[in-house]
Amino acid sequence: MVKIAILASGRGSNFSAIMKEISAGRCAATPIVLITNNPLAPAIEIAKKYNLPVEIVKKEDFSSREEMSDRILFLLYRYDAELVVLAGYMLLIKGKIFTDYKNRIINIHPSFLPAFPGANAQKDAFEAGAKVSGLTIHFMDESLDGGPIIYQEKVDISDCKSADEAAAKILTREHLAYPKIVHSFSKGNYSIEGKRASFHPTKF
Ligand code: GAR
């Protein structure tokens, strides 16, 4: 079992999907803490439902992104996290956390990266008239939605009448993919070759 810390800023539907799969025995991970920047995040209610500790790390309480990230790093050590799962965490983290947790921070993004990075990927894809968008799960580096790609999937959004519809269609796929990738960390290891990560079925 890999011990996971989840970072989420809002709704937490990916977090919820992971928790459901863990509860059903299909995702071999042990959730240890939810860290959020948003005291009003619905994700907090999900954590409470599963009796998971919640830590709030607000951007405003720190003088820099590095300082805020150091606080998150401190919590990762305190809870002994092995893998950091960003699930709709909408702030950039910076600094030492990337050395200490190198290749142990993963993120899900609702586009086929490198297309449409940023906070409004589904809207950007829809408004650009993209017929196909997708989702990407990747190791996180310090850039915006950057880092070696673990898994990608294309999603046909040509029949979507709005950006919200496109987002919902992509989200359904996110909920299926993310728990499977988290599960894979308990079954093996990833190595990085250039912009891609390859799975090696050994022990985590
Ligand atoms: C998800 O669509 C996730 O891919 C996206 O935010 C949404 C969070 O929803 N993340 C990003 O855009 C990261 N740049 P959720 O809180 O219901 O999981």
Short mmCIF file of C-alpha atoms and ligand atoms in Angstrom, two decimals:
data_model
loop_
_atom_site.label_atom_id
_atom_site.label_comp_id
_atom_site.label_asym_id
_atom_site.label_seq_id
_atom_site.Cartn_x
_atom_site.Cartn_y
_atom_site.Cartn_z
CA MET A 1 0.00 0.00 0.00
CA VAL A 2 1.29 3.41 -0.86
CA LYS A 3 0.55 6.20 1.60
CA ILE A 4 -1.02 9.12 -0.25
CA ALA A 5 -1.58 12.77 0.62
CA ILE A 6 -4.27 14.41 -1.47
CA LEU A 7 -4.12 18.09 -2.34
CA ALA A 8 -7.39 19.64 -3.54
CA SER A 9 -8.75 23.17 -3.81
CA GLY A 10 -12.43 22.71 -4.53
CA ARG A 11 -15.14 20.22 -5.39
CA GLY A 12 -12.99 17.13 -4.90
CA SER A 13 -14.76 14.76 -7.30
CA ASN A 14 -11.44 13.14 -8.29
CA PHE A 15 -10.56 12.80 -4.63
CA SER A 16 -13.95 11.18 -4.06
CA ALA A 17 -13.44 8.80 -7.00
CA ILE A 18 -10.10 7.69 -5.53
CA MET A 19 -11.61 7.22 -2.05
CA LYS A 20 -14.46 5.12 -3.48
CA GLU A 21 -12.04 2.84 -5.30
CA ILE A 22 -9.88 2.51 -2.18
CA SER A 23 -12.97 1.59 -0.13
CA ALA A 24 -13.98 -0.97 -2.77
CA GLY A 25 -10.52 -2.56 -2.59
CA ARG A 26 -9.66 -1.69 -6.18
CA CYS A 27 -7.08 0.98 -5.41
CA ALA A 28 -4.28 -0.20 -3.11
CA ALA A 29 -3.45 3.08 -1.44
CA THR A 30 -3.72 4.33 2.12
CA PRO A 31 -5.01 7.91 2.26
CA ILE A 32 -3.39 9.76 5.12
CA VAL A 33 -4.34 13.44 4.81
CA LEU A 34 -6.18 16.00 2.71
CA ILE A 35 -4.31 19.28 2.31
CA THR A 36 -6.27 22.21 0.95
CA ASN A 37 -5.72 25.92 0.45
CA ASN A 38 -9.45 26.57 0.65
CA PRO A 39 -11.27 26.36 4.02
CA LEU A 40 -14.60 26.23 2.13
CA ALA A 41 -13.64 23.44 -0.28
CA PRO A 42 -16.35 20.76 -0.59
CA ALA A 43 -13.40 18.31 -0.64
CA ILE A 44 -13.19 18.83 3.14
CA GLU A 45 -16.62 17.19 3.60
CA ILE A 46 -15.40 14.20 1.60
CA ALA A 47 -12.35 13.90 3.87
CA LYS A 48 -14.59 14.09 6.96
CA LYS A 49 -16.84 11.36 5.57
CA TYR A 50 -13.81 9.07 5.46
CA ASN A 51 -12.38 10.31 8.80
CA LEU A 52 -9.33 11.66 7.07
CA PRO A 53 -7.38 14.51 8.71
CA VAL A 54 -7.62 17.87 6.96
CA GLU A 55 -4.83 20.44 6.89
CA ILE A 56 -5.50 23.93 5.62
CA VAL A 57 -2.57 25.78 4.07
CA LYS A 58 -3.76 29.19 2.87
CA LYS A 59 -1.68 31.18 0.39
CA GLU A 60 -2.41 34.40 2.31
CA ASP A 61 -0.66 33.11 5.42
CA PHE A 62 2.73 33.03 3.71
CA SER A 63 4.95 35.65 2.15
CA SER A 64 5.93 33.50 -0.84
CA ARG A 65 4.98 30.40 -2.82
CA GLU A 66 8.18 28.73 -1.56
CA GLU A 67 7.24 29.36 2.07
CA MET A 68 3.74 27.98 1.49
CA SER A 69 5.20 24.93 -0.26
CA ASP A 70 7.64 24.38 2.63
CA ARG A 71 4.67 24.19 4.99
CA ILE A 72 3.09 21.55 2.71
CA LEU A 73 6.43 19.70 2.68
CA PHE A 74 6.54 19.81 6.49
CA LEU A 75 3.06 18.22 6.58
CA LEU A 76 4.05 15.55 4.05
CA TYR A 77 6.88 14.53 6.37
CA ARG A 78 4.71 14.72 9.44
CA TYR A 79 2.13 12.36 7.88
CA ASP A 80 4.84 10.25 6.24
CA ALA A 81 3.35 10.61 2.75
CA GLU A 82 4.91 8.49 -0.01
CA LEU A 83 2.94 9.88 -2.93
CA VAL A 84 1.35 13.31 -3.36
CA VAL A 85 -1.84 13.26 -5.42
CA LEU A 86 -2.95 16.63 -6.78
CA ALA A 87 -6.69 16.42 -7.46
CA GLY A 88 -7.91 19.80 -8.59
CA TYR A 89 -5.25 21.63 -6.58
CA MET A 90 -5.16 25.01 -8.27
CA LEU A 91 -2.06 26.69 -6.80
CA LEU A 92 1.51 26.43 -8.07
CA ILE A 93 3.87 24.86 -5.56
CA LYS A 94 7.55 25.71 -5.62
CA GLY A 95 10.96 25.00 -4.15
CA LYS A 96 12.34 22.25 -1.91
CA ILE A 97 9.20 20.10 -2.15
CA PHE A 98 10.24 19.20 -5.70
CA THR A 99 13.65 17.94 -4.58
CA ASP A 100 12.44 16.03 -1.55
CA TYR A 101 9.40 14.58 -3.35
CA LYS A 102 11.00 14.27 -6.76
CA ASN A 103 8.83 12.08 -9.02
CA ARG A 104 6.42 11.48 -6.17
CA ILE A 105 3.99 14.33 -6.94
CA ILE A 106 1.33 13.53 -9.55
CA ASN A 107 -1.34 15.73 -11.09
CA ILE A 108 -4.42 15.26 -13.25
CA HIS A 109 -5.22 17.82 -15.90
CA PRO A 110 -8.34 17.99 -18.10
CA SER A 111 -6.67 18.27 -21.52
CA PHE A 112 -4.31 16.33 -23.74
CA LEU A 113 -1.16 18.20 -22.68
CA PRO A 114 0.74 20.13 -23.87
CA ALA A 115 -2.50 21.50 -25.35
CA PHE A 116 -4.49 23.78 -23.04
CA PRO A 117 -2.57 24.01 -19.76
CA GLY A 118 -3.96 26.25 -16.99
CA ALA A 119 -7.04 26.59 -14.85
CA ASN A 120 -9.66 26.63 -17.64
CA ALA A 121 -8.51 23.83 -19.92
CA GLN A 122 -11.96 22.55 -20.90
CA LYS A 123 -13.31 26.05 -21.66
CA ASP A 124 -10.15 26.91 -23.60
CA ALA A 125 -10.46 23.72 -25.68
CA PHE A 126 -14.17 24.26 -26.32
CA GLU A 127 -13.73 27.91 -27.27
CA ALA A 128 -10.83 27.04 -29.57
CA GLY A 129 -13.24 24.73 -31.42
CA ALA A 130 -11.24 21.60 -30.58
CA LYS A 131 -13.06 18.43 -31.64
CA VAL A 132 -10.91 16.30 -29.40
CA SER A 133 -9.48 17.16 -26.00
CA GLY A 134 -8.61 14.73 -23.23
CA LEU A 135 -6.94 14.22 -19.93
CA THR A 136 -3.37 13.84 -18.74
CA ILE A 137 -1.90 12.39 -15.57
CA HIS A 138 1.70 13.46 -15.08
CA PHE A 139 4.50 13.88 -12.62
CA MET A 140 4.47 17.49 -11.54
CA ASP A 141 7.36 19.85 -12.04
CA GLU A 142 7.51 23.55 -11.19
CA SER A 143 5.89 24.65 -14.45
CA LEU A 144 2.18 25.09 -15.02
CA ASP A 145 0.73 21.60 -15.61
CA GLY A 146 4.19 20.42 -16.69
CA GLY A 147 6.26 17.31 -16.02
CA PRO A 148 6.75 13.80 -17.44
CA ILE A 149 3.53 12.22 -18.67
CA ILE A 150 2.33 9.01 -17.03
CA TYR A 151 -0.99 8.53 -18.83
CA GLN A 152 -3.03 10.34 -21.48
CA GLU A 153 -6.39 9.76 -23.01
CA LYS A 154 -8.24 11.55 -25.82
CA VAL A 155 -11.87 12.53 -25.34
CA ASP A 156 -14.11 13.43 -28.28
CA ILE A 157 -15.86 16.69 -27.39
CA SER A 158 -17.21 17.41 -30.90
CA ASP A 159 -20.80 16.64 -29.78
CA CYS A 160 -20.61 18.94 -26.71
CA LYS A 161 -22.85 22.01 -26.80
CA SER A 162 -21.01 23.92 -24.08
CA ALA A 163 -17.73 24.06 -22.21
CA ASP A 164 -19.52 22.63 -19.16
CA GLU A 165 -20.70 19.66 -21.18
CA ALA A 166 -17.15 19.08 -22.43
CA ALA A 167 -15.82 19.35 -18.87
CA ALA A 168 -18.37 16.81 -17.61
CA LYS A 169 -17.51 14.37 -20.39
CA ILE A 170 -13.78 14.63 -19.63
CA LEU A 171 -14.41 14.40 -15.87
CA THR A 172 -16.14 11.03 -16.25
CA ARG A 173 -12.95 9.69 -17.80
CA GLU A 174 -10.78 11.37 -15.12
CA HIS A 175 -12.70 9.50 -12.41
CA LEU A 176 -11.94 6.18 -14.07
CA ALA A 177 -8.29 6.85 -14.85
CA TYR A 178 -6.93 8.54 -11.72
CA PRO A 179 -7.65 5.74 -9.19
CA LYS A 180 -6.08 3.22 -11.61
CA ILE A 181 -2.88 5.26 -11.88
CA VAL A 182 -2.73 5.76 -8.10
CA HIS A 183 -3.20 1.99 -7.74
CA SER A 184 -0.31 1.34 -10.12
CA PHE A 185 2.06 3.00 -7.65
CA SER A 186 1.47 0.17 -5.20
CA LYS A 187 2.30 -2.37 -7.88
CA GLY A 188 5.46 -0.94 -9.33
CA ASN A 189 7.60 1.97 -10.18
CA TYR A 190 7.84 4.62 -12.84
CA SER A 191 10.99 5.72 -14.58
CA ILE A 192 11.30 8.89 -16.56
CA GLU A 193 12.60 9.06 -20.11
CA GLY A 194 12.45 12.58 -21.45
CA LYS A 195 8.90 13.86 -21.39
CA ARG A 196 7.36 10.46 -20.65
CA ALA A 197 7.23 8.12 -17.67
CA SER A 198 7.18 4.33 -18.09
CA PHE A 199 5.71 1.90 -15.65
CA HIS A 200 7.85 -0.91 -14.25
CA PRO A 201 5.98 -3.52 -12.26
CA THR A 202 8.21 -3.89 -9.20
CA LYS A 203 7.62 -2.83 -5.64
CA PHE A 204 6.96 0.84 -4.89
C1 GAR B 1 -10.55 18.41 -12.61
O1 GAR B 1 -11.15 18.47 -13.87
C2 GAR B 1 -9.03 18.44 -12.73
O2 GAR B 1 -8.57 17.74 -13.85
C3 GAR B 1 -8.78 19.92 -12.89
O3 GAR B 1 -9.64 20.52 -11.97
C4 GAR B 1 -10.81 19.71 -11.85
C5 GAR B 1 -11.03 19.46 -10.38
O4 GAR B 1 -12.25 18.83 -10.18
N1 GAR B 1 -7.42 20.28 -12.66
C6 GAR B 1 -6.80 21.25 -13.30
O5 GAR B 1 -7.35 21.97 -14.10
C7 GAR B 1 -5.32 21.41 -12.97
N2 GAR B 1 -4.74 22.39 -13.79
P1 GAR B 1 -12.52 18.04 -8.85
O6 GAR B 1 -12.18 19.00 -7.70
O7 GAR B 1 -13.99 17.72 -8.88
O8 GAR B 1 -11.65 16.82 -8.84
#
